[in-house]
PDB file of C-alpha atoms in Angstrom:
ATOM      1  CA  UNK F  10      -8.469  93.087  44.121  1.00 53.00           C
ATOM      2  CA  UNK F  11      -7.088  94.487  40.813  1.00 60.00           C
ATOM      3  CA  UNK F  12      -9.923  96.338  38.921  1.00 71.00           C
ATOM      4  CA  UNK F  13      -8.688  96.330  35.423  1.00 86.00           C
ATOM      5  CA  UNK F  14      -5.900  95.233  32.996  1.00 88.00           C
ATOM      6  CA  UNK F  15      -3.833  98.492  33.487  1.00 87.00           C
ATOM      7  CA  UNK F  16      -3.753  98.022  37.243  1.00 87.00           C
ATOM      8  CA  UNK F  17      -2.669  94.306  36.804  1.00 90.00           C
ATOM      9  CA  UNK F  18       0.120  95.364  34.504  1.00 92.00           C
ATOM     10  CA  UNK F  19       1.380  97.977  36.805  1.00 91.00           C
ATOM     11  CA  UNK F  20       1.073  95.634  39.828  1.00 90.00           C
ATOM     12  CA  UNK F  21       3.048  93.007  37.852  1.00 92.00           C
ATOM     13  CA  UNK F  22       5.789  95.504  36.983  1.00 93.00           C
ATOM     14  CA  UNK F  23       5.872  96.540  40.618  1.00 93.00           C
ATOM     15  CA  UNK F  24       6.354  92.866  41.731  1.00 94.00           C
ATOM     16  CA  UNK F  25       8.961  92.391  39.048  1.00 93.00           C
ATOM     17  CA  UNK F  26      10.849  95.545  40.088  1.00 91.00           C
ATOM     18  CA  UNK F  27      10.931  94.778  43.712  1.00 93.00           C
ATOM     19  CA  UNK F  28      12.135  91.167  43.050  1.00 94.00           C
ATOM     20  CA  UNK F  29      14.965  92.738  40.949  1.00 92.00           C
ATOM     21  CA  UNK F  30      15.697  95.208  43.653  1.00 89.00           C
ATOM     22  CA  UNK F  31      15.647  92.364  46.231  1.00 93.00           C
ATOM     23  CA  UNK F  32      18.163  90.239  44.081  1.00 95.00           C
ATOM     24  CA  UNK F  33      20.346  93.311  43.563  1.00 92.00           C
ATOM     25  CA  UNK F  34      20.383  94.009  47.202  1.00 93.00           C
ATOM     26  CA  UNK F  35      21.460  90.464  48.101  1.00 96.00           C
ATOM     27  CA  UNK F  36      24.097  90.568  45.463  1.00 95.00           C
ATOM     28  CA  UNK F  37      25.399  94.004  46.738  1.00 94.00           C
ATOM     29  CA  UNK F  38      25.454  92.629  50.280  1.00 96.00           C
ATOM     30  CA  UNK F  39      27.483  89.588  49.222  1.00 96.00           C
ATOM     31  CA  UNK F  40      29.828  91.712  46.985  1.00 93.00           C
ATOM     32  CA  UNK F  41      30.377  94.161  49.876  1.00 93.00           C
ATOM     33  CA  UNK F  42      31.451  91.260  52.235  1.00 94.00           C
ATOM     34  CA  UNK F  43      33.666  89.682  49.496  1.00 92.00           C
ATOM     35  CA  UNK F  44      35.510  92.998  49.138  1.00 89.00           C
ATOM     36  CA  UNK F  45      36.128  93.187  52.770  1.00 89.00           C
ATOM     37  CA  UNK F  46      37.750  89.831  52.599  1.00 89.00           C
ATOM     38  CA  UNK F  47      39.929  90.265  49.524  1.00 84.00           C
ATOM     39  CA  UNK F  48      43.103  92.372  49.463  1.00 77.00           C
ATOM     40  CA  UNK F  49      43.397  95.137  46.893  1.00 71.00           C
ATOM     41  CA  UNK F  50      46.497  93.499  45.304  1.00 75.00           C
ATOM     42  CA  UNK F  51      44.293  90.229  44.642  1.00 81.00           C
ATOM     43  CA  UNK F  52      41.628  92.504  42.922  1.00 79.00           C
ATOM     44  CA  UNK F  53      44.200  94.215  40.756  1.00 79.00           C
ATOM     45  CA  UNK F  54      45.745  90.903  39.844  1.00 83.00           C
ATOM     46  CA  UNK F  55      42.317  89.288  39.123  1.00 83.00           C
ATOM     47  CA  UNK F  56      41.278  92.231  36.792  1.00 83.00           C
ATOM     48  CA  UNK F  57      44.605  91.888  34.977  1.00 82.00           C
ATOM     49  CA  UNK F  58      44.083  88.240  34.539  1.00 86.00           C
ATOM     50  CA  UNK F  59      40.514  88.769  33.175  1.00 87.00           C
ATOM     51  CA  UNK F  60      41.568  91.315  30.636  1.00 85.00           C
ATOM     52  CA  UNK F  61      44.937  89.908  29.698  1.00 85.00           C
ATOM     53  CA  UNK F  62      43.609  88.099  26.708  1.00 83.00           C
ATOM     54  CA  UNK F  63      41.853  91.237  25.460  1.00 83.00           C
ATOM     55  CA  UNK F  64      44.893  93.412  25.814  1.00 84.00           C
ATOM     56  CA  UNK F  65      46.955  90.774  23.951  1.00 86.00           C
ATOM     57  CA  UNK F  66      44.608  90.935  21.071  1.00 87.00           C
ATOM     58  CA  UNK F  67      44.112  94.645  21.063  1.00 85.00           C
ATOM     59  CA  UNK F  68      46.492  96.816  23.223  1.00 85.00           C
ATOM     60  CA  UNK F  69      44.352  99.815  22.648  1.00 87.00           C
ATOM     61  CA  UNK F  70      41.089  98.315  24.038  1.00 84.00           C
ATOM     62  CA  UNK F  71      39.351 101.110  25.833  1.00 84.00           C
ATOM     63  CA  UNK F  72      37.327  99.025  28.238  1.00 84.00           C
ATOM     64  CA  UNK F  73      40.076  96.516  29.161  1.00 82.00           C
ATOM     65  CA  UNK F  74      42.675  99.454  29.635  1.00 83.00           C
ATOM     66  CA  UNK F  75      40.119 101.399  31.706  1.00 83.00           C
ATOM     67  CA  UNK F  76      39.525  98.457  34.175  1.00 82.00           C
ATOM     68  CA  UNK F  77      43.330  97.788  34.415  1.00 82.00           C
ATOM     69  CA  UNK F  78      44.035 101.343  35.072  1.00 82.00           C
ATOM     70  CA  UNK F  79      41.265 101.584  37.602  1.00 78.00           C
ATOM     71  CA  UNK F  80      42.605  98.419  39.396  1.00 78.00           C
ATOM     72  CA  UNK F  81      45.976 100.076  39.802  1.00 76.00           C
ATOM     73  CA  UNK F  82      44.476 102.983  41.508  1.00 74.00           C
ATOM     74  CA  UNK F  83      42.540 100.907  44.088  1.00 74.00           C
ATOM     75  CA  UNK F  84      43.622 101.805  47.697  1.00 76.00           C
ATOM     76  CA  UNK F  85      42.491 100.133  50.818  1.00 77.00           C
ATOM     77  CA  UNK F  86      40.396 103.221  51.565  1.00 80.00           C
ATOM     78  CA  UNK F  87      38.684 103.029  48.239  1.00 79.00           C
ATOM     79  CA  UNK F  88      37.916  99.372  48.521  1.00 84.00           C
ATOM     80  CA  UNK F  89      36.606  99.923  52.157  1.00 86.00           C
ATOM     81  CA  UNK F  90      34.338 102.673  51.037  1.00 86.00           C
ATOM     82  CA  UNK F  91      32.849 100.568  48.160  1.00 85.00           C
ATOM     83  CA  UNK F  92      32.521  97.530  50.525  1.00 90.00           C
ATOM     84  CA  UNK F  93      30.643  99.706  53.145  1.00 91.00           C
ATOM     85  CA  UNK F  94      28.520 101.356  50.565  1.00 86.00           C
ATOM     86  CA  UNK F  95      27.496  98.049  49.058  1.00 90.00           C
ATOM     87  CA  UNK F  96      26.676  96.565  52.464  1.00 94.00           C
ATOM     88  CA  UNK F  97      24.570  99.552  53.494  1.00 91.00           C
ATOM     89  CA  UNK F  98      22.950  99.944  50.101  1.00 88.00           C
ATOM     90  CA  UNK F  99      22.244  96.218  49.795  1.00 92.00           C
ATOM     91  CA  UNK F 100      20.871  95.892  53.451  1.00 94.00           C
ATOM     92  CA  UNK F 101      18.417  98.821  52.691  1.00 90.00           C
ATOM     93  CA  UNK F 102      17.380  97.169  49.483  1.00 90.00           C
ATOM     94  CA  UNK F 103      16.723  93.871  51.230  1.00 95.00           C
ATOM     95  CA  UNK F 104      14.853  95.511  54.150  1.00 94.00           C
ATOM     96  CA  UNK F 105      12.687  97.517  51.651  1.00 92.00           C
ATOM     97  CA  UNK F 106      12.152  94.358  49.664  1.00 93.00           C
ATOM     98  CA  UNK F 107      10.884  92.476  52.725  1.00 95.00           C
ATOM     99  CA  UNK F 108       8.527  95.384  53.742  1.00 95.00           C
ATOM    100  CA  UNK F 109       7.128  95.764  50.200  1.00 94.00           C
ATOM    101  CA  UNK F 110       6.775  92.004  49.529  1.00 95.00           C
ATOM    102  CA  UNK F 111       4.730  91.624  52.849  1.00 94.00           C
ATOM    103  CA  UNK F 112       2.781  94.817  51.946  1.00 92.00           C
ATOM    104  CA  UNK F 113       3.674  96.776  55.021  1.00 93.00           C
ATOM    105  CA  UNK F 114       2.383 100.296  54.559  1.00 92.00           C
ATOM    106  CA  UNK F 115       5.347 101.868  56.234  1.00 93.00           C
ATOM    107  CA  UNK F 116       7.576 100.527  53.586  1.00 94.00           C
ATOM    108  CA  UNK F 117       6.030 102.327  50.624  1.00 95.00           C
ATOM    109  CA  UNK F 118       6.644 105.979  51.728  1.00 94.00           C
ATOM    110  CA  UNK F 119      10.023 105.012  53.291  1.00 94.00           C
ATOM    111  CA  UNK F 120      10.970 103.246  50.055  1.00 92.00           C
ATOM    112  CA  UNK F 121       9.941 106.291  48.092  1.00 94.00           C
ATOM    113  CA  UNK F 122      12.075 108.621  50.191  1.00 95.00           C
ATOM    114  CA  UNK F 123      15.189 106.343  50.193  1.00 92.00           C
ATOM    115  CA  UNK F 124      14.964 105.596  46.553  1.00 91.00           C
ATOM    116  CA  UNK F 125      14.624 109.287  45.877  1.00 95.00           C
ATOM    117  CA  UNK F 126      17.747 109.929  47.919  1.00 94.00           C
ATOM    118  CA  UNK F 127      19.610 107.261  45.918  1.00 89.00           C
ATOM    119  CA  UNK F 128      18.375 108.848  42.693  1.00 93.00           C
ATOM    120  CA  UNK F 129      19.584 112.158  43.639  1.00 95.00           C
ATOM    121  CA  UNK F 130      23.077 110.740  44.619  1.00 91.00           C
ATOM    122  CA  UNK F 131      23.112 108.625  41.342  1.00 90.00           C
ATOM    123  CA  UNK F 132      22.387 111.861  39.259  1.00 92.00           C
ATOM    124  CA  UNK F 133      25.312 113.645  41.123  1.00 92.00           C
ATOM    125  CA  UNK F 134      27.652 110.661  40.276  1.00 89.00           C
ATOM    126  CA  UNK F 135      26.378 110.763  36.724  1.00 89.00           C
ATOM    127  CA  UNK F 136      27.390 114.362  36.151  1.00 91.00           C
ATOM    128  CA  UNK F 137      30.874 113.236  37.066  1.00 87.00           C
ATOM    129  CA  UNK F 138      31.045 110.048  35.200  1.00 83.00           C
ATOM    130  CA  UNK F 139      28.548 110.479  32.429  1.00 84.00           C
ATOM    131  CA  UNK F 140      27.885 106.690  32.676  1.00 83.00           C
ATOM    132  CA  UNK F 141      24.991 105.576  30.398  1.00 87.00           C
ATOM    133  CA  UNK F 142      24.591 102.481  32.499  1.00 84.00           C
ATOM    134  CA  UNK F 143      24.041 104.507  35.680  1.00 84.00           C
ATOM    135  CA  UNK F 144      21.602 106.706  33.805  1.00 90.00           C
ATOM    136  CA  UNK F 145      19.757 103.627  32.773  1.00 90.00           C
ATOM    137  CA  UNK F 146      19.699 102.294  36.413  1.00 85.00           C
ATOM    138  CA  UNK F 147      18.523 105.620  37.775  1.00 91.00           C
ATOM    139  CA  UNK F 148      15.591 105.564  35.308  1.00 93.00           C
ATOM    140  CA  UNK F 149      14.689 102.201  36.578  1.00 88.00           C
ATOM    141  CA  UNK F 150      14.786 103.510  40.196  1.00 89.00           C
ATOM    142  CA  UNK F 151      12.486 106.489  39.063  1.00 94.00           C
ATOM    143  CA  UNK F 152      10.046 103.910  37.519  1.00 93.00           C
ATOM    144  CA  UNK F 153      10.044 101.997  40.719  1.00 92.00           C
ATOM    145  CA  UNK F 154       9.281 105.071  42.656  1.00 94.00           C
ATOM    146  CA  UNK F 155       6.236 105.772  40.432  1.00 94.00           C
ATOM    147  CA  UNK F 156       5.117 102.162  40.795  1.00 94.00           C
ATOM    148  CA  UNK F 157       5.569 102.493  44.610  1.00 94.00           C
ATOM    149  CA  UNK F 158       3.135 105.342  44.554  1.00 93.00           C
ATOM    150  CA  UNK F 159       0.741 103.465  42.428  1.00 92.00           C
ATOM    151  CA  UNK F 160       0.880 100.331  44.849  1.00 93.00           C
ATOM    152  CA  UNK F 161       0.509 102.476  47.996  1.00 94.00           C
ATOM    153  CA  UNK F 162      -2.569 104.271  46.638  1.00 91.00           C
ATOM    154  CA  UNK F 163      -4.016 100.870  45.612  1.00 87.00           C
ATOM    155  CA  UNK F 164      -3.245  99.290  48.933  1.00 88.00           C
ATOM    156  CA  UNK F 165      -4.782 102.171  50.899  1.00 84.00           C
ATOM    157  CA  UNK F 166      -7.908 102.129  48.808  1.00 78.00           C
ATOM    158  CA  UNK F 167      -8.370  98.449  49.352  1.00 71.00           C
ATOM    159  CA  UNK F 168      -8.130  98.804  53.237  1.00 66.00           C
ATOM    160  CA  UNK F 169     -10.940 101.521  53.280  1.00 55.00           C
TER     161      UNK F 169
END
């Protein structure tokens, strides 16, 4: 039973966070399988079609040019790596979501360790890309790690 308003807010944030992680994991899993099925030339053509209108209006558009240039550099190996990464990452998130949703005590420390490893990896990538979006997503993962610890303690106390 939740004792006070602060615990309820933290619990609700935790539930919201794991739902988002579960949905994200499902989307990553689906995206990974789609990447396996699609040829790299089709991805390149699709990106060019998506950004064609933008480039026509502004040939110097940074975002459109970035994605078009990126699509030209996609190799089979790169797409395979991304697909496998998404499938593994998505599967782990779905597995953790299931364990946390059903309040399996093993899932809390495992989730903390795995999310911590992802945070370390994301920081390494951030130092190469300087992506603000990646920094935001990493911050969300850190918040979920803190909430995981809170929930684990709360569940352990309710079992005693």
